[in-house]
Structures are given as structure tokens and as C-alpha cells.
PDB file of C-alpha atoms in Angstrom:
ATOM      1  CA  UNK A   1     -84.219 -25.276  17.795  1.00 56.00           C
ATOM      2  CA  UNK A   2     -80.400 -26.216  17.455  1.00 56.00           C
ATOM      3  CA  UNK A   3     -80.534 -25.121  14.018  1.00 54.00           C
ATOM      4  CA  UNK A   4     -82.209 -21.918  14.903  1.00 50.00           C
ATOM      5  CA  UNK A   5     -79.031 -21.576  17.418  1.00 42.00           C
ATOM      6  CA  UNK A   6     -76.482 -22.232  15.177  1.00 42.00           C
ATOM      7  CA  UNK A   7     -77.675 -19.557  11.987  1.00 49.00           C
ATOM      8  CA  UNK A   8     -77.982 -16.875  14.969  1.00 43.00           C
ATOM      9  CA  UNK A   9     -74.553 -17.689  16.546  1.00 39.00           C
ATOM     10  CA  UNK A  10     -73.507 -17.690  12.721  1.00 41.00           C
ATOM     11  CA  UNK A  11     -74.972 -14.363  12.141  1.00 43.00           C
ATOM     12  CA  UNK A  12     -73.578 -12.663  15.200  1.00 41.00           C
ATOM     13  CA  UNK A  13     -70.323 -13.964  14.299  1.00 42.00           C
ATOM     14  CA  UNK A  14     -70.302 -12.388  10.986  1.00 42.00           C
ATOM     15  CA  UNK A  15     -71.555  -9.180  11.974  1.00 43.00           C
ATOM     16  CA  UNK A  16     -68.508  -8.764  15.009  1.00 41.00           C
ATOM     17  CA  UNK A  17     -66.020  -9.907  12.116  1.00 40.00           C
ATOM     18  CA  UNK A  18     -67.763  -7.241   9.579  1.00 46.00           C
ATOM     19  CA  UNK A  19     -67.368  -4.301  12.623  1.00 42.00           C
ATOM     20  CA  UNK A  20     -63.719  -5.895  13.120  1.00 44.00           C
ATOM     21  CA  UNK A  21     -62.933  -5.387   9.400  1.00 41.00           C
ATOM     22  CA  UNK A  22     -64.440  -1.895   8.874  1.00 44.00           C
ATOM     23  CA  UNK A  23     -62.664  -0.548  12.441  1.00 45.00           C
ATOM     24  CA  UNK A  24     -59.212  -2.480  10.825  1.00 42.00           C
ATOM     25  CA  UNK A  25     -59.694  -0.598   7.130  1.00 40.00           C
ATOM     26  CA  UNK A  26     -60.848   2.694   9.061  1.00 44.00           C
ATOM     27  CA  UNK A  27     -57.374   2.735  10.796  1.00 47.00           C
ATOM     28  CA  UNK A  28     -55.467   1.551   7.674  1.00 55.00           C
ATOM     29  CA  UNK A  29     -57.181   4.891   6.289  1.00 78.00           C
ATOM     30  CA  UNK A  30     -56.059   6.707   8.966  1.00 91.00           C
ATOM     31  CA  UNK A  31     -52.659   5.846   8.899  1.00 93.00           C
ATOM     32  CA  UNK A  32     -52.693   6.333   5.079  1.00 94.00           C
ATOM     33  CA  UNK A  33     -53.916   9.508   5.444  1.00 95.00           C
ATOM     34  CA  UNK A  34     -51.311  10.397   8.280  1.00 97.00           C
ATOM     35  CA  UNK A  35     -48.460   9.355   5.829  1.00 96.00           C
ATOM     36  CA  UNK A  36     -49.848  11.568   2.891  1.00 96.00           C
ATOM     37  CA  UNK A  37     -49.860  14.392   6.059  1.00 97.00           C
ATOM     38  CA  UNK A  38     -46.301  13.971   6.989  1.00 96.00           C
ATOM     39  CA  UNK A  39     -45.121  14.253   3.638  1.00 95.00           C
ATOM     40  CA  UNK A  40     -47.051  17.123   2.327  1.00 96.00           C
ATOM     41  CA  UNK A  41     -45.859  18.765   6.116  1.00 95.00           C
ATOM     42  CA  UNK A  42     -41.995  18.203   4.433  1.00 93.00           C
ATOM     43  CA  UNK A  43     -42.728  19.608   1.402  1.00 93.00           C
ATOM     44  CA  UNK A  44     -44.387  22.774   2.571  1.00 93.00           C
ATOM     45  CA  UNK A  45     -41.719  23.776   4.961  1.00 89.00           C
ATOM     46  CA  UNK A  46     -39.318  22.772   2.425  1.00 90.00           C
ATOM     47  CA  UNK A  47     -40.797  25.607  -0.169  1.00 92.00           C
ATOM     48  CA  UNK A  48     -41.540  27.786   2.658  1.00 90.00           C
ATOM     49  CA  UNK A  49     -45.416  27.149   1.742  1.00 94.00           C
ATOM     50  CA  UNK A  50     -47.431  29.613   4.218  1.00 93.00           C
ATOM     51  CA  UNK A  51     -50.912  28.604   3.014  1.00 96.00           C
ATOM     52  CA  UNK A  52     -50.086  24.779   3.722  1.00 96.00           C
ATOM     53  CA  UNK A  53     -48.855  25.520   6.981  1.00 96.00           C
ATOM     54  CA  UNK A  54     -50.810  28.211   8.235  1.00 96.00           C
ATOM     55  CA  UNK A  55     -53.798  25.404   7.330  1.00 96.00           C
ATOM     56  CA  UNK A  56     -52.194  22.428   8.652  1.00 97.00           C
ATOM     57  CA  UNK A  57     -50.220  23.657  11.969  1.00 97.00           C
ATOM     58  CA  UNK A  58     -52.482  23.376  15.331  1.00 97.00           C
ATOM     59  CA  UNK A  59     -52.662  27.316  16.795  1.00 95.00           C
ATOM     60  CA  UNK A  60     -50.202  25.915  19.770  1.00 96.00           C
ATOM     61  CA  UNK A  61     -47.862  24.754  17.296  1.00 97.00           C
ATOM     62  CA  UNK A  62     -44.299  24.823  18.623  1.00 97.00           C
ATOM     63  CA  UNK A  63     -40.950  23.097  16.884  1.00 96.00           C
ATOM     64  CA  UNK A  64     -38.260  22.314  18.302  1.00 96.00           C
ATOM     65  CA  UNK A  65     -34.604  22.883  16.449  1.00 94.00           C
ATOM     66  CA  UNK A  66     -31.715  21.217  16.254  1.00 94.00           C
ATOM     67  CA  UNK A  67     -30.316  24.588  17.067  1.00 92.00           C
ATOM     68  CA  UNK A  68     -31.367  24.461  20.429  1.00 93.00           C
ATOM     69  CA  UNK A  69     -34.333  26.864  19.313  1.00 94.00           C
ATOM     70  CA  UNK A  70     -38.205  27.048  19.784  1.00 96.00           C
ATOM     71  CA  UNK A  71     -39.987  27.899  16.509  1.00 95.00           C
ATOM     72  CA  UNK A  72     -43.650  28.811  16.777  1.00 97.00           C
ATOM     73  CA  UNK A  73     -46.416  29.016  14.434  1.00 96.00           C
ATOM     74  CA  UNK A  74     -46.355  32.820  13.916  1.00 96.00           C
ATOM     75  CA  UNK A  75     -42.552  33.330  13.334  1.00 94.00           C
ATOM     76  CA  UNK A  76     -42.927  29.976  10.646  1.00 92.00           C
ATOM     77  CA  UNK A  77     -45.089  31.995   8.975  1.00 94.00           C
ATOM     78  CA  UNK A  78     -43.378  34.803   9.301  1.00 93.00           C
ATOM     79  CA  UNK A  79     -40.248  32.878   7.709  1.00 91.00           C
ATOM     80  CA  UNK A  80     -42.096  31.786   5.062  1.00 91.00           C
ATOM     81  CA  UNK A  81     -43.244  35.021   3.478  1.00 91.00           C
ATOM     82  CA  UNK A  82     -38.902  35.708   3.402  1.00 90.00           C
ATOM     83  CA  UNK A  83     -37.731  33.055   0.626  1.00 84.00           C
ATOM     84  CA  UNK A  84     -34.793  35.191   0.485  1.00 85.00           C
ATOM     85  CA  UNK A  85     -33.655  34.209   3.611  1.00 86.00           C
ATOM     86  CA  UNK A  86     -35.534  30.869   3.895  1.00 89.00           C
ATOM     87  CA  UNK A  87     -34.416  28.580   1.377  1.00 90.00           C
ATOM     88  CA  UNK A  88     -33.778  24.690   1.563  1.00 91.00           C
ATOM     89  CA  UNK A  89     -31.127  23.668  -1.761  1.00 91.00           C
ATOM     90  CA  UNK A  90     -31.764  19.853  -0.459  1.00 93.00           C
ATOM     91  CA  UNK A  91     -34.277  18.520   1.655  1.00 93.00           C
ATOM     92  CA  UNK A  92     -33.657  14.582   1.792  1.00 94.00           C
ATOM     93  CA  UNK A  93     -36.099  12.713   4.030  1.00 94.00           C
ATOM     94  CA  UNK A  94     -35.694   8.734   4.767  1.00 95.00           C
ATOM     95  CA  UNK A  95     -36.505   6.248   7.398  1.00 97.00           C
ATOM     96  CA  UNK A  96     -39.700   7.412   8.146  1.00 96.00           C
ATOM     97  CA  UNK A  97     -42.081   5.420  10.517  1.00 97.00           C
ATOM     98  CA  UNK A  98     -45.842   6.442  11.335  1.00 97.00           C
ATOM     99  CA  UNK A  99     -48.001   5.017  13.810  1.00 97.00           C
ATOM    100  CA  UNK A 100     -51.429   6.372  14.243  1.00 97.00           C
ATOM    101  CA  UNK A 101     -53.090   5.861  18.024  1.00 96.00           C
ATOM    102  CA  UNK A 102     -56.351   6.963  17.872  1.00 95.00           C
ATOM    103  CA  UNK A 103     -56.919  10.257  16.712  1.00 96.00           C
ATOM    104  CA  UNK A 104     -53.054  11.261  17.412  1.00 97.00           C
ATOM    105  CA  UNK A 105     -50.325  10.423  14.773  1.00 98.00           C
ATOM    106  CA  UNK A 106     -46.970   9.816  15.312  1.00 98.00           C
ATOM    107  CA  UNK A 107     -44.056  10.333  12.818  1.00 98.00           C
ATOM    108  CA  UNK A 108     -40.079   9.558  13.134  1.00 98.00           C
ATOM    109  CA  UNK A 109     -37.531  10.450   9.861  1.00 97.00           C
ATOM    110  CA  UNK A 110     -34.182  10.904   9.553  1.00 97.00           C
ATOM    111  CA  UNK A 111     -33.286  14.602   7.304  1.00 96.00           C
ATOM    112  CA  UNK A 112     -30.425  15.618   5.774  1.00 95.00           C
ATOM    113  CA  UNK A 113     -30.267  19.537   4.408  1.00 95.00           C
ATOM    114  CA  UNK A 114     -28.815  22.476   3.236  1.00 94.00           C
ATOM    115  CA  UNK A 115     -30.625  25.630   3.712  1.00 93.00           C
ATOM    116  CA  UNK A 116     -30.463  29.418   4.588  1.00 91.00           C
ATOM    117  CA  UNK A 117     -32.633  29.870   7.536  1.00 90.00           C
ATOM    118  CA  UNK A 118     -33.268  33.079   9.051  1.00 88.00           C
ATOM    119  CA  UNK A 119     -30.711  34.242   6.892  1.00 90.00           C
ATOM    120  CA  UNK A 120     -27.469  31.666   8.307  1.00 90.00           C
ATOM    121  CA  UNK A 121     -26.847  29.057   6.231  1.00 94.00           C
ATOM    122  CA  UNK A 122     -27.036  25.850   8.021  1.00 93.00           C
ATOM    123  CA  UNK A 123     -26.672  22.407   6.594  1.00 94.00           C
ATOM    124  CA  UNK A 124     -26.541  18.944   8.467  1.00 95.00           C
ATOM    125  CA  UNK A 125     -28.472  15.214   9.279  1.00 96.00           C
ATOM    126  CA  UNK A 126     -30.770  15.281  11.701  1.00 97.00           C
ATOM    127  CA  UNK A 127     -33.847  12.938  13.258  1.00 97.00           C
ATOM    128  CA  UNK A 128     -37.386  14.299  13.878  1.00 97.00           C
ATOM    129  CA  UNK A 129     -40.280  13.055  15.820  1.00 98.00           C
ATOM    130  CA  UNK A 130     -43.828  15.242  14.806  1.00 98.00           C
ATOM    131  CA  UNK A 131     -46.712  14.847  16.658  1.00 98.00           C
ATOM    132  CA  UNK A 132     -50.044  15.715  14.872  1.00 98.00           C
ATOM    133  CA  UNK A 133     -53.955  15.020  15.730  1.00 97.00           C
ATOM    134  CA  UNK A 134     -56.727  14.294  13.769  1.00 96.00           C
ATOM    135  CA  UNK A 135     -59.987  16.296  14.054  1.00 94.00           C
ATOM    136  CA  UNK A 136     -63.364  17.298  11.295  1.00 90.00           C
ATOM    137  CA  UNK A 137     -60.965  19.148   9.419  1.00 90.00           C
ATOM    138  CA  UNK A 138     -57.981  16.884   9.100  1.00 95.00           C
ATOM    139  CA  UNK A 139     -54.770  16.415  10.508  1.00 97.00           C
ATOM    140  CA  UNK A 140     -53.061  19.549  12.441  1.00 97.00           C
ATOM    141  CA  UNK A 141     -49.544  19.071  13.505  1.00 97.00           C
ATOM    142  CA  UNK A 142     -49.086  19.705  17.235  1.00 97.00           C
ATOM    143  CA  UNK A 143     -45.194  19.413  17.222  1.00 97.00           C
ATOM    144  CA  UNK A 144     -41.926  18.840  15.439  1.00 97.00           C
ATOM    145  CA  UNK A 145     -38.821  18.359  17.605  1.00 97.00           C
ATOM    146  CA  UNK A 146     -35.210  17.425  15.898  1.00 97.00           C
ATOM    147  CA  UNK A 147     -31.817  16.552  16.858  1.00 96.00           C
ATOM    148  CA  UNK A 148     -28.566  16.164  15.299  1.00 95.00           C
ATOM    149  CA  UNK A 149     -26.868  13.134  14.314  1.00 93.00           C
ATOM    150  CA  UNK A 150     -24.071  14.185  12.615  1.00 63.00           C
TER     151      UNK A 150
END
């Protein structure tokens, strides 16, 4: 009977560590994932890539400048059909940090630039803080807000 005991208790133990490794790997994949997200997200506003983020941005999608602006969706898009006047020379991103919380990912980076944006050429260092959230279809950025440092 104590034996009996003792291969059950054994069994149960190894199944909760099994369900504790796959829920452990599953978030490692997540935040994996959420890292591959926040740098493809650079890129494409970087080269003004509509497809990316008319895919990737939620509907709501609002950013935040370090102009003291409010950038939504539509006029993001609308920027990035107008390379002419939307152009980043240097996009350098470090110091990122991701943390993933469920189904919500968080991102922190520091950004230094030179670009012509909506047709003013603007270049400085700023930090960011996106907010994105993970549904069937993959992460959707909710938010970007910057500010800046120097």
C-alpha cells in the first residue's frame, strides 16, 4: 500500500512539474515573440512600412510624441504613403527591456534619430514605452508614448 502511495505521489509530482515547465517555455515563447514584435514595430515605422503597420497597429492605436503630439493610426498611415516627407536618415534603438504579463507586452528603449517628419526635420534622443496585446492573430500594438532626453 505505501508503495502504491509513493509511485502516485511520484506521478502527480511529475505531471505538476511537466504543466510548470510547458506554462514556463509557453511564456519564454511569448516574450520571444514580443521581442521579434518590438523590433519589426521599429523597423516598419523606420521605412515608413504601411502594410506592417496597418497589420500590426490595434484600430485604437494612438502614439504619443515627443513633440507634444497625438499620432493615430490613420494619419501613420497616411504618413507612410509620403516618403518624401517621412524619412528617418538614422534610427538607433538601445536599452530595450520587454516584459510580457499575460497576454499584454510591455516594451521600454531609448532612440536616437534624424528624420523629416511631416515634412520638418527633427532629430534628437528620446525614451519610449509601447504597449501591445496579444490575441489569435498576433501581437497588435495598443500604444507608443516618447519623451525627450536630450
Amino acid at each position: 500500500m505505501k508503495k502504491n502511495f509513493a509511485i502516485a505521489l511520484c506521478a502527480v509530482c511529475l505531471c505538476a512539474a511537466g504543466f510548470a515547465a510547458q506554462k514556463h517555455a509557453a511564456g519564454n515563447s511569448s516574450k520571444s515573440s514580443f521581442d521579434k514584435f518590438v523590433e519589426e514595430s521599429n523597423k516598419a515605422q523606420t521605412s515608413n512600412d504601411g502594410k506592417w503597420l496597418e497589420a500590426h497597429l490595434a484600430d485604437g492605436y494612438v502614439e504619443g510624441t515627443s513633440f507634444g503630439t497625438w499620432v493615430p493610426k490613420a494619419q501613420l498611415l497616411k504618413d507612410a504613403k509620403d516618403p518624401a516627407n517621412n524619412k528617418y536618415t538614422k534610427s538607433d534603438i538601445s536599452d530595450v527591456q520587454t516584459q510580457v504579463v499575460g497576454t499584454v507586452g510591455l516594451a521600454r528603449f531609448k532612440e536616437s534619430y534624424d528624420a523629416m517628419i511631416e515634412g520638418q526635420h527633427r532629430a534628437r534622443t528620446i525614451i519610449c514605452s509601447m504597449v501591445a496585446e496579444k490575441g489569435a492573430g498576433g501581437w497588435k500594438a495598443l500604444s507608443n508614448h516618447c519623451s525627450k532626453i536630450e
